[in-house]
XYZ file of C-alpha atoms in Angstrom:
220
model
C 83.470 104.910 132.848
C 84.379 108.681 133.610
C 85.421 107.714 137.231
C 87.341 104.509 136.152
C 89.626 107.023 133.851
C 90.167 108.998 136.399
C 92.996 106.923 137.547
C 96.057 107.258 136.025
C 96.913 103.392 136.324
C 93.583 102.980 134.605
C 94.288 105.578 132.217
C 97.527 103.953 130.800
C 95.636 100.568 130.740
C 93.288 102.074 128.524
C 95.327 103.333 126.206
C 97.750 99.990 125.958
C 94.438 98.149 125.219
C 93.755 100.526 122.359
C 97.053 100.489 121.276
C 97.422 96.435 121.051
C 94.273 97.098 118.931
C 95.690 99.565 116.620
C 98.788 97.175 115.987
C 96.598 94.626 115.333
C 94.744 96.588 112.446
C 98.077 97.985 111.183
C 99.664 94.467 110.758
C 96.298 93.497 108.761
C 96.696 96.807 106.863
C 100.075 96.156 106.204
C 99.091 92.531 104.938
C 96.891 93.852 102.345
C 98.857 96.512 101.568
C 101.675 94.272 100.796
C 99.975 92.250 98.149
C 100.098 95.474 95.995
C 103.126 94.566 95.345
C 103.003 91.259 93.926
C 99.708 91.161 92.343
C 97.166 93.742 91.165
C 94.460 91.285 91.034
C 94.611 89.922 94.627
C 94.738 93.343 95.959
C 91.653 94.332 94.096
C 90.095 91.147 94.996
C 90.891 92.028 98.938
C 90.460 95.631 98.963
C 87.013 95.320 97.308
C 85.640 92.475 99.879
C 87.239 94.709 102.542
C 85.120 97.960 100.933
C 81.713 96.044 100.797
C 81.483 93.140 103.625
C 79.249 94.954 105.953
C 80.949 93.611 108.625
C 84.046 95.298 108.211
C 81.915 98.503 107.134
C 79.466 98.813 109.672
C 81.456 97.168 112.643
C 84.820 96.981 112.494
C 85.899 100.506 110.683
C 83.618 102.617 113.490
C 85.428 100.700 116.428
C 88.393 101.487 114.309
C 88.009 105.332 114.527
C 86.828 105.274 117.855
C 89.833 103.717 118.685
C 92.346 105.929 116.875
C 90.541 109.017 118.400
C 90.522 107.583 121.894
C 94.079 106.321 121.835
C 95.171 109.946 120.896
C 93.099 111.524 123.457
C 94.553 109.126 126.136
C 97.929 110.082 125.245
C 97.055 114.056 125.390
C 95.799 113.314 128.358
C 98.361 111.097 129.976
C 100.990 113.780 128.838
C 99.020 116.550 130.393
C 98.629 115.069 133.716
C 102.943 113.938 133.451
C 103.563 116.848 133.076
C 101.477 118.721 136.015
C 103.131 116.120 138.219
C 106.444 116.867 137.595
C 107.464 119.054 140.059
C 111.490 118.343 140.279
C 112.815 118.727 136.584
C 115.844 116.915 135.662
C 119.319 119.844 136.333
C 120.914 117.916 133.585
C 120.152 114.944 131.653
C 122.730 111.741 131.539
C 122.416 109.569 128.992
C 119.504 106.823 129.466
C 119.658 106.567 133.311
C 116.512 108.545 133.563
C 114.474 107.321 130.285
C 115.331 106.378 126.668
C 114.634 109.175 124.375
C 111.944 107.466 122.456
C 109.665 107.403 125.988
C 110.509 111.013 126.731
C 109.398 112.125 123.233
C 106.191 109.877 122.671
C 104.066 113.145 122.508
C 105.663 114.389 119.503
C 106.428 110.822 117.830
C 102.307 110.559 118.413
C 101.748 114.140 116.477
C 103.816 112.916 113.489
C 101.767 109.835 113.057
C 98.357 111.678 114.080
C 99.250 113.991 111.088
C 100.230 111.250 108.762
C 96.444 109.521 109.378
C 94.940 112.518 108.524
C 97.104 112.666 105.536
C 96.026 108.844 104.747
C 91.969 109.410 105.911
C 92.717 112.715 103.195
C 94.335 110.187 100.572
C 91.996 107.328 101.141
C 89.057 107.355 103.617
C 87.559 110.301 102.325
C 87.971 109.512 99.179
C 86.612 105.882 99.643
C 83.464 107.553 101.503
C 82.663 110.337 98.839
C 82.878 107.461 96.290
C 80.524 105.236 97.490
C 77.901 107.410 99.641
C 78.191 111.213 97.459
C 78.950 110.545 94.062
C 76.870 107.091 94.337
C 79.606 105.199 91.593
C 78.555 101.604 90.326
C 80.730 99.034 92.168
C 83.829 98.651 90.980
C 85.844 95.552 91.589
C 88.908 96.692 89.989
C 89.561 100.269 90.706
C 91.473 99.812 94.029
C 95.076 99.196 92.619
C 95.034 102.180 90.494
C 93.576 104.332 93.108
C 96.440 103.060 95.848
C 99.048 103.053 92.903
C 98.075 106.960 92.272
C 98.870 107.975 95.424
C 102.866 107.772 95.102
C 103.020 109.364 91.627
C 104.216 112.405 93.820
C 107.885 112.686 95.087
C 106.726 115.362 97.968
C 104.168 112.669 98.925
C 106.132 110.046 98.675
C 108.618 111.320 100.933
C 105.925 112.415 103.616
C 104.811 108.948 103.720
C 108.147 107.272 104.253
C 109.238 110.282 107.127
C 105.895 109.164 108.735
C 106.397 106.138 108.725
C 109.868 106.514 110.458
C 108.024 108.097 113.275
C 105.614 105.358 113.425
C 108.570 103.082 113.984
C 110.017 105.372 116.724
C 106.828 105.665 118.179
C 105.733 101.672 117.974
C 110.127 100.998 119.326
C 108.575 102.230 122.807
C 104.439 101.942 122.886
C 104.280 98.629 121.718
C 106.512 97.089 124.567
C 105.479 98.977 126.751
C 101.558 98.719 126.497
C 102.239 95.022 127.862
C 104.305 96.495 130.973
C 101.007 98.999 131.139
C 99.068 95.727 131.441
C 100.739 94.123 134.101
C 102.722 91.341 131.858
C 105.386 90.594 133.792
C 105.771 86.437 133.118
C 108.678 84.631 131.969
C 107.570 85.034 128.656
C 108.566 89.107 128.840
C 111.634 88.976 127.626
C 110.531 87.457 124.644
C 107.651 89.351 123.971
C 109.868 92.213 124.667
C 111.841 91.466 121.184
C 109.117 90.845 119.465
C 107.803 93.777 119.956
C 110.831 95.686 119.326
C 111.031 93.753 115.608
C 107.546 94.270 114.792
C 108.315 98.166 115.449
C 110.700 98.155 112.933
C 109.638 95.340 110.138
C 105.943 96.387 109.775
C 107.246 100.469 109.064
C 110.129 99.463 106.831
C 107.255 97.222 104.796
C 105.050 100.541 104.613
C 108.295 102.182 103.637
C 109.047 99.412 100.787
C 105.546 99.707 99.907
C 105.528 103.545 99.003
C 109.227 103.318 97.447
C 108.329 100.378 95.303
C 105.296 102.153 93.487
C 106.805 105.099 93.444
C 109.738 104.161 91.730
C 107.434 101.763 89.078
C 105.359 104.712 88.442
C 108.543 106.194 86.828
């Protein structure tokens, strides 16, 4: 495994794969997520079969981590190794002949959503963890709404989520398509894919976005 990531070609195939899989989990995030908003029941309903199903639990949220942690390290890593290789620096930059300034800024776009997901594993996971395996609480079917609904009481918060969230955007306008191009998709079917991509970077952060505005303003 060590000597396959050695290469940089496999290196940035790596990382697409994880990312594809992180877009995957936030668009079923997002799903569940969204049903906050219409009913308090359903979400509860979800959230606690998504809390107790031990295959979720035990399987899916540890390939989950892994895969957040290695996606970030892959990126640290690709960056580091861009930018030992680049030995002719640009004398001035013009326009987007070179690169769009979403690609040349991935690094930081990546820090501002690697902050916000500790901010959420502080808000949430942690929470959810200390819950269930510290304090030892009954089971609670219902508490899951409240708990989520909580969490936007603060302005300051509030306001950190939807800024994140902006990032995530910036940072999904340019990973997302280009994960696929990391891949070696290159089909008639590109172009589309291409736009998709490009919509899902901005739909699924403006629903996050609606989310956090629409119980913050209800818990007014």
């Amino acid at each position: 495994m060590g000597g396959f990531l050695n290469s940089t070609i496999a290196r940035k195939f790596a990382m697409a794969l994880s990312g594809l899989f992180l877009v995957l989990f936030l668009a079923q995030h997002f799903s569940i997520n969204f049903i906050s908003v219409f009913s308090k029941d359903v979400f509860n309903e979800v959230s606690h079969f998504m809390g107790t199903n031990f295959f979720v639990q035990a399987l899916l949220q540890p390939i989950l981590i892994f895969g957040v942690i290695f996606h970030f390290i892959m990126g640290f890593v690709l960056e580091a190794k861009n930018r030992g290789a680049r030995n002719v620096k640009y004398v001035k930059f013009a326009g987007n002949e070179n690169s769009s300034w979403v690609s040349r800024n991935m690094i930081y776009s990546g820090l501002v959503v690697l902050a916000f997901l500790a901010l959420h594993f502080y808000d949430f996971w942690f929470p959810e963890m200390i819950h269930k395996y510290v304090e030892s609480h009954p089971e609670d079917a219902t508490r899951y709404y409240g708990e989520l609904v909580a969490k936007f009481e603060s302005p300051v918060r509030t306001i950190l989520y939807v800024v994140s969230f902006v990032f995530l955007a910036l940072h999904l306008y340019h990973g997302f398509s280009s994960s696929f191009q990391s891949m070696g998709w290159r089909n008639k079917y590109a172009k589309g894919l291409r736009g998709f991509t490009k919509a899902y970077a901005i739909v699924i952060p403006l629903g996050f976005i609606f989310i956090a505005l629409f119980h913050y303003i209800n818990n007014l």
